[in-house]
Amino acid sequence: IGFEVVRALVLGIQVFEFCHKTARTELFQTVWSHSLRTAVRAKRLAAYEDLPYESCDETFLLGLLHDIGKVVLGASCPEDYQKIWVAHRDNSAALLDAESRTFGADHAHVGAFLLRLWGLPESIAQAVQMHHSIGAVEFDQFNPQLALHVAQELAPGRRPLDPQVARKA
């Protein structure tokens, strides 16, 4: 595993642990469980698509970190974020809109900002930032960012995969 992957894994796990210890709520348990399942699904998709080993590791990392912005918002503004999350947890578009109206940024942008502060590669930060707006990204082949999007959309209770994105996959 490359240094960047190890560093990002350690930092991400530390953030989840710190936030879970300081604000024990269903939010953190749900986000951690979803992130771990997404990471495993994304890595399996990457392997199925015969991406190189390093890309499979990056894909796992993206799955683990894609919702780190929810953790940051939930720990920084626990009461406000808890209300927003409970009201919109089953509707990604509504959650993103409520986050933007309340905090001036959504969890995807907050997560990407944090990853850039940590000095992680731009490809990782950009994938986190775009994980809900993948239709705006052009791909010429299957890659970790697309694997992340497909994996998160395969989560139970999610809406069907956007046909435009499905054609790219």
mmCIF file of C-alpha atoms in Angstrom:
data_model
loop_
_atom_site.group_PDB
_atom_site.id
_atom_site.type_symbol
_atom_site.label_atom_id
_atom_site.label_comp_id
_atom_site.label_asym_id
_atom_site.label_seq_id
_atom_site.Cartn_x
_atom_site.Cartn_y
_atom_site.Cartn_z
ATOM 1 C CA ILE A 1 0.000 0.000 0.000
ATOM 2 C CA GLY A 2 1.334 3.432 -0.864
ATOM 3 C CA PHE A 3 2.228 6.062 1.704
ATOM 4 C CA GLU A 4 -0.664 8.342 0.676
ATOM 5 C CA VAL A 5 -3.201 5.546 1.195
ATOM 6 C CA VAL A 6 -1.819 4.646 4.624
ATOM 7 C CA ARG A 7 -1.723 8.281 5.718
ATOM 8 C CA ALA A 8 -5.281 8.905 4.555
ATOM 9 C CA LEU A 9 -6.552 5.735 6.229
ATOM 10 C CA VAL A 10 -4.952 6.657 9.543
ATOM 11 C CA LEU A 11 -6.236 10.231 9.420
ATOM 12 C CA GLY A 12 -9.726 9.148 8.405
ATOM 13 C CA ILE A 13 -9.994 6.511 11.098
ATOM 14 C CA GLN A 14 -8.732 8.989 13.716
ATOM 15 C CA VAL A 15 -11.405 11.508 12.716
ATOM 16 C CA PHE A 16 -14.163 8.884 12.945
ATOM 17 C CA GLU A 17 -12.880 7.644 16.325
ATOM 18 C CA PHE A 18 -12.532 11.144 17.772
ATOM 19 C CA CYS A 19 -15.973 12.200 16.638
ATOM 20 C CA HIS A 20 -17.613 8.997 17.786
ATOM 21 C CA LYS A 21 -16.060 9.341 21.263
ATOM 22 C CA THR A 22 -16.963 13.012 21.642
ATOM 23 C CA ALA A 23 -20.483 12.881 20.215
ATOM 24 C CA ARG A 24 -21.919 9.393 20.427
ATOM 25 C CA THR A 25 -24.836 9.552 18.050
ATOM 26 C CA GLU A 26 -26.435 7.324 15.491
ATOM 27 C CA LEU A 27 -25.032 9.658 12.830
ATOM 28 C CA PHE A 28 -21.431 8.599 13.368
ATOM 29 C CA GLN A 29 -22.221 4.900 13.557
ATOM 30 C CA THR A 30 -24.364 5.115 10.420
ATOM 31 C CA VAL A 31 -21.791 7.116 8.452
ATOM 32 C CA TRP A 32 -18.955 4.788 9.497
ATOM 33 C CA SER A 33 -20.947 1.672 8.573
ATOM 34 C CA HIS A 34 -22.027 3.162 5.237
ATOM 35 C CA SER A 35 -18.471 4.293 4.478
ATOM 36 C CA LEU A 36 -16.988 0.892 5.235
ATOM 37 C CA ARG A 37 -19.599 -0.929 3.132
ATOM 38 C CA THR A 38 -19.095 1.564 0.302
ATOM 39 C CA ALA A 39 -15.313 1.089 0.489
ATOM 40 C CA VAL A 40 -15.626 -2.691 0.220
ATOM 41 C CA ARG A 41 -18.147 -2.497 -2.653
ATOM 42 C CA ALA A 42 -16.060 0.087 -4.506
ATOM 43 C CA LYS A 43 -12.885 -1.970 -4.200
ATOM 44 C CA ARG A 44 -14.718 -5.068 -5.436
ATOM 45 C CA LEU A 45 -16.033 -3.120 -8.431
ATOM 46 C CA ALA A 46 -12.532 -1.811 -9.180
ATOM 47 C CA ALA A 47 -11.098 -5.321 -8.994
ATOM 48 C CA TYR A 48 -13.919 -6.676 -11.164
ATOM 49 C CA GLU A 49 -13.115 -4.016 -13.756
ATOM 50 C CA ASP A 50 -9.437 -5.080 -13.625
ATOM 51 C CA LEU A 51 -8.135 -1.759 -12.345
ATOM 52 C CA PRO A 52 -4.507 -1.926 -11.176
ATOM 53 C CA TYR A 53 -3.881 -2.918 -7.560
ATOM 54 C CA GLU A 54 -2.992 0.668 -6.586
ATOM 55 C CA SER A 55 -6.254 1.931 -8.071
ATOM 56 C CA CYS A 56 -8.183 -0.692 -6.117
ATOM 57 C CA ASP A 57 -6.543 0.572 -2.912
ATOM 58 C CA GLU A 58 -7.370 4.171 -3.840
ATOM 59 C CA THR A 59 -10.952 3.123 -4.514
ATOM 60 C CA PHE A 60 -11.222 1.565 -1.053
ATOM 61 C CA LEU A 61 -9.838 4.765 0.448
ATOM 62 C CA LEU A 62 -12.365 6.887 -1.459
ATOM 63 C CA GLY A 63 -15.202 4.753 -0.147
ATOM 64 C CA LEU A 64 -13.945 5.113 3.395
ATOM 65 C CA LEU A 65 -13.488 8.890 3.187
ATOM 66 C CA HIS A 66 -16.287 9.999 0.855
ATOM 67 C CA ASP A 67 -18.595 11.113 3.698
ATOM 68 C CA ILE A 68 -15.904 12.471 6.038
ATOM 69 C CA GLY A 69 -17.537 15.895 5.609
ATOM 70 C CA LYS A 70 -20.651 14.597 7.412
ATOM 71 C CA VAL A 71 -18.438 13.620 10.335
ATOM 72 C CA VAL A 72 -16.794 17.048 10.413
ATOM 73 C CA LEU A 73 -20.124 18.902 10.214
ATOM 74 C CA GLY A 74 -21.676 16.577 12.786
ATOM 75 C CA ALA A 75 -18.826 17.098 15.242
ATOM 76 C CA SER A 76 -18.531 20.857 14.616
ATOM 77 C CA CYS A 77 -22.230 21.702 14.805
ATOM 78 C CA PRO A 78 -23.788 18.678 16.497
ATOM 79 C CA GLU A 79 -27.293 20.000 17.179
ATOM 80 C CA ASP A 80 -27.787 21.709 13.824
ATOM 81 C CA TYR A 81 -26.315 18.874 11.807
ATOM 82 C CA GLN A 82 -28.200 16.184 13.710
ATOM 83 C CA LYS A 83 -31.511 17.904 12.860
ATOM 84 C CA ILE A 84 -30.593 18.204 9.182
ATOM 85 C CA TRP A 85 -29.305 14.644 8.975
ATOM 86 C CA VAL A 86 -32.351 13.114 10.676
ATOM 87 C CA ALA A 87 -34.706 15.058 8.409
ATOM 88 C CA HIS A 88 -32.893 14.229 5.158
ATOM 89 C CA ARG A 89 -30.816 11.090 5.726
ATOM 90 C CA ASP A 90 -32.734 9.129 3.092
ATOM 91 C CA ASN A 91 -32.601 11.837 0.419
ATOM 92 C CA SER A 92 -29.108 12.821 -0.709
ATOM 93 C CA ALA A 93 -30.219 15.807 -2.782
ATOM 94 C CA ALA A 94 -32.263 17.268 0.072
ATOM 95 C CA LEU A 95 -29.412 16.676 2.522
ATOM 96 C CA LEU A 96 -26.915 18.440 0.265
ATOM 97 C CA ASP A 97 -29.304 21.352 -0.179
ATOM 98 C CA ALA A 98 -29.984 21.649 3.566
ATOM 99 C CA GLU A 99 -26.255 21.481 4.350
ATOM 100 C CA SER A 100 -25.503 24.215 1.822
ATOM 101 C CA ARG A 101 -28.287 26.476 3.111
ATOM 102 C CA THR A 102 -27.281 25.977 6.759
ATOM 103 C CA PHE A 103 -23.485 25.897 6.577
ATOM 104 C CA GLY A 104 -22.662 27.493 3.224
ATOM 105 C CA ALA A 105 -21.175 24.215 1.946
ATOM 106 C CA ASP A 106 -22.265 20.589 1.693
ATOM 107 C CA HIS A 107 -20.500 17.582 3.194
ATOM 108 C CA ALA A 108 -18.805 16.696 -0.100
ATOM 109 C CA HIS A 109 -17.111 20.097 -0.284
ATOM 110 C CA VAL A 110 -16.267 20.119 3.434
ATOM 111 C CA GLY A 111 -14.720 16.653 3.144
ATOM 112 C CA ALA A 112 -12.692 17.637 0.087
ATOM 113 C CA PHE A 113 -11.470 20.784 1.850
ATOM 114 C CA LEU A 114 -10.310 18.691 4.826
ATOM 115 C CA LEU A 115 -8.490 16.220 2.578
ATOM 116 C CA ARG A 116 -6.718 19.087 0.828
ATOM 117 C CA LEU A 117 -5.691 20.487 4.224
ATOM 118 C CA TRP A 118 -4.239 17.072 5.056
ATOM 119 C CA GLY A 119 -2.183 17.293 1.864
ATOM 120 C CA LEU A 120 -3.762 14.306 0.141
ATOM 121 C CA PRO A 121 -3.577 14.067 -3.638
ATOM 122 C CA GLU A 122 -5.997 16.260 -5.564
ATOM 123 C CA SER A 123 -7.499 13.180 -7.254
ATOM 124 C CA ILE A 124 -8.722 11.930 -3.860
ATOM 125 C CA ALA A 125 -10.068 15.323 -2.755
ATOM 126 C CA GLN A 126 -11.797 15.819 -6.107
ATOM 127 C CA ALA A 127 -13.418 12.377 -5.989
ATOM 128 C CA VAL A 128 -14.816 13.139 -2.532
ATOM 129 C CA GLN A 129 -16.011 16.557 -3.676
ATOM 130 C CA MET A 130 -17.772 15.123 -6.739
ATOM 131 C CA HIS A 131 -19.217 11.932 -5.247
ATOM 132 C CA HIS A 132 -22.788 13.276 -5.517
ATOM 133 C CA SER A 133 -22.335 15.084 -8.831
ATOM 134 C CA ILE A 134 -20.627 12.408 -10.873
ATOM 135 C CA GLY A 135 -22.825 13.114 -13.893
ATOM 136 C CA ALA A 136 -20.905 16.367 -14.395
ATOM 137 C CA VAL A 137 -17.585 14.511 -14.790
ATOM 138 C CA GLU A 138 -16.429 13.092 -18.121
ATOM 139 C CA PHE A 139 -14.772 9.663 -18.086
ATOM 140 C CA ASP A 140 -13.054 7.812 -20.879
ATOM 141 C CA GLN A 141 -12.742 4.617 -18.835
ATOM 142 C CA PHE A 142 -13.782 3.037 -15.560
ATOM 143 C CA ASN A 143 -11.812 4.544 -12.656
ATOM 144 C CA PRO A 144 -11.820 4.821 -8.835
ATOM 145 C CA GLN A 145 -14.103 7.877 -8.829
ATOM 146 C CA LEU A 146 -16.734 6.096 -10.894
ATOM 147 C CA ALA A 147 -16.386 2.947 -8.767
ATOM 148 C CA LEU A 148 -17.044 5.073 -5.659
ATOM 149 C CA HIS A 149 -20.177 6.579 -7.140
ATOM 150 C CA VAL A 150 -21.593 3.259 -8.292
ATOM 151 C CA ALA A 151 -20.773 1.626 -4.924
ATOM 152 C CA GLN A 152 -22.501 4.323 -2.888
ATOM 153 C CA GLU A 153 -25.553 4.203 -5.131
ATOM 154 C CA LEU A 154 -25.793 0.435 -4.593
ATOM 155 C CA ALA A 155 -26.395 1.011 -0.871
ATOM 156 C CA PRO A 156 -29.750 -0.279 0.393
ATOM 157 C CA GLY A 157 -32.517 2.302 0.192
ATOM 158 C CA ARG A 158 -30.783 4.432 -2.445
ATOM 159 C CA ARG A 159 -32.479 5.583 -5.607
ATOM 160 C CA PRO A 160 -31.772 3.681 -8.839
ATOM 161 C CA LEU A 161 -28.487 4.474 -10.539
ATOM 162 C CA ASP A 162 -28.708 7.434 -12.921
ATOM 163 C CA PRO A 163 -28.910 5.958 -16.479
ATOM 164 C CA GLN A 164 -26.379 8.540 -17.714
ATOM 165 C CA VAL A 165 -23.873 7.321 -15.114
ATOM 166 C CA ALA A 166 -24.742 3.673 -15.744
ATOM 167 C CA ARG A 167 -23.790 4.132 -19.418
ATOM 168 C CA LYS A 168 -20.385 5.484 -18.339
ATOM 169 C CA ALA A 169 -19.812 2.470 -16.110
#
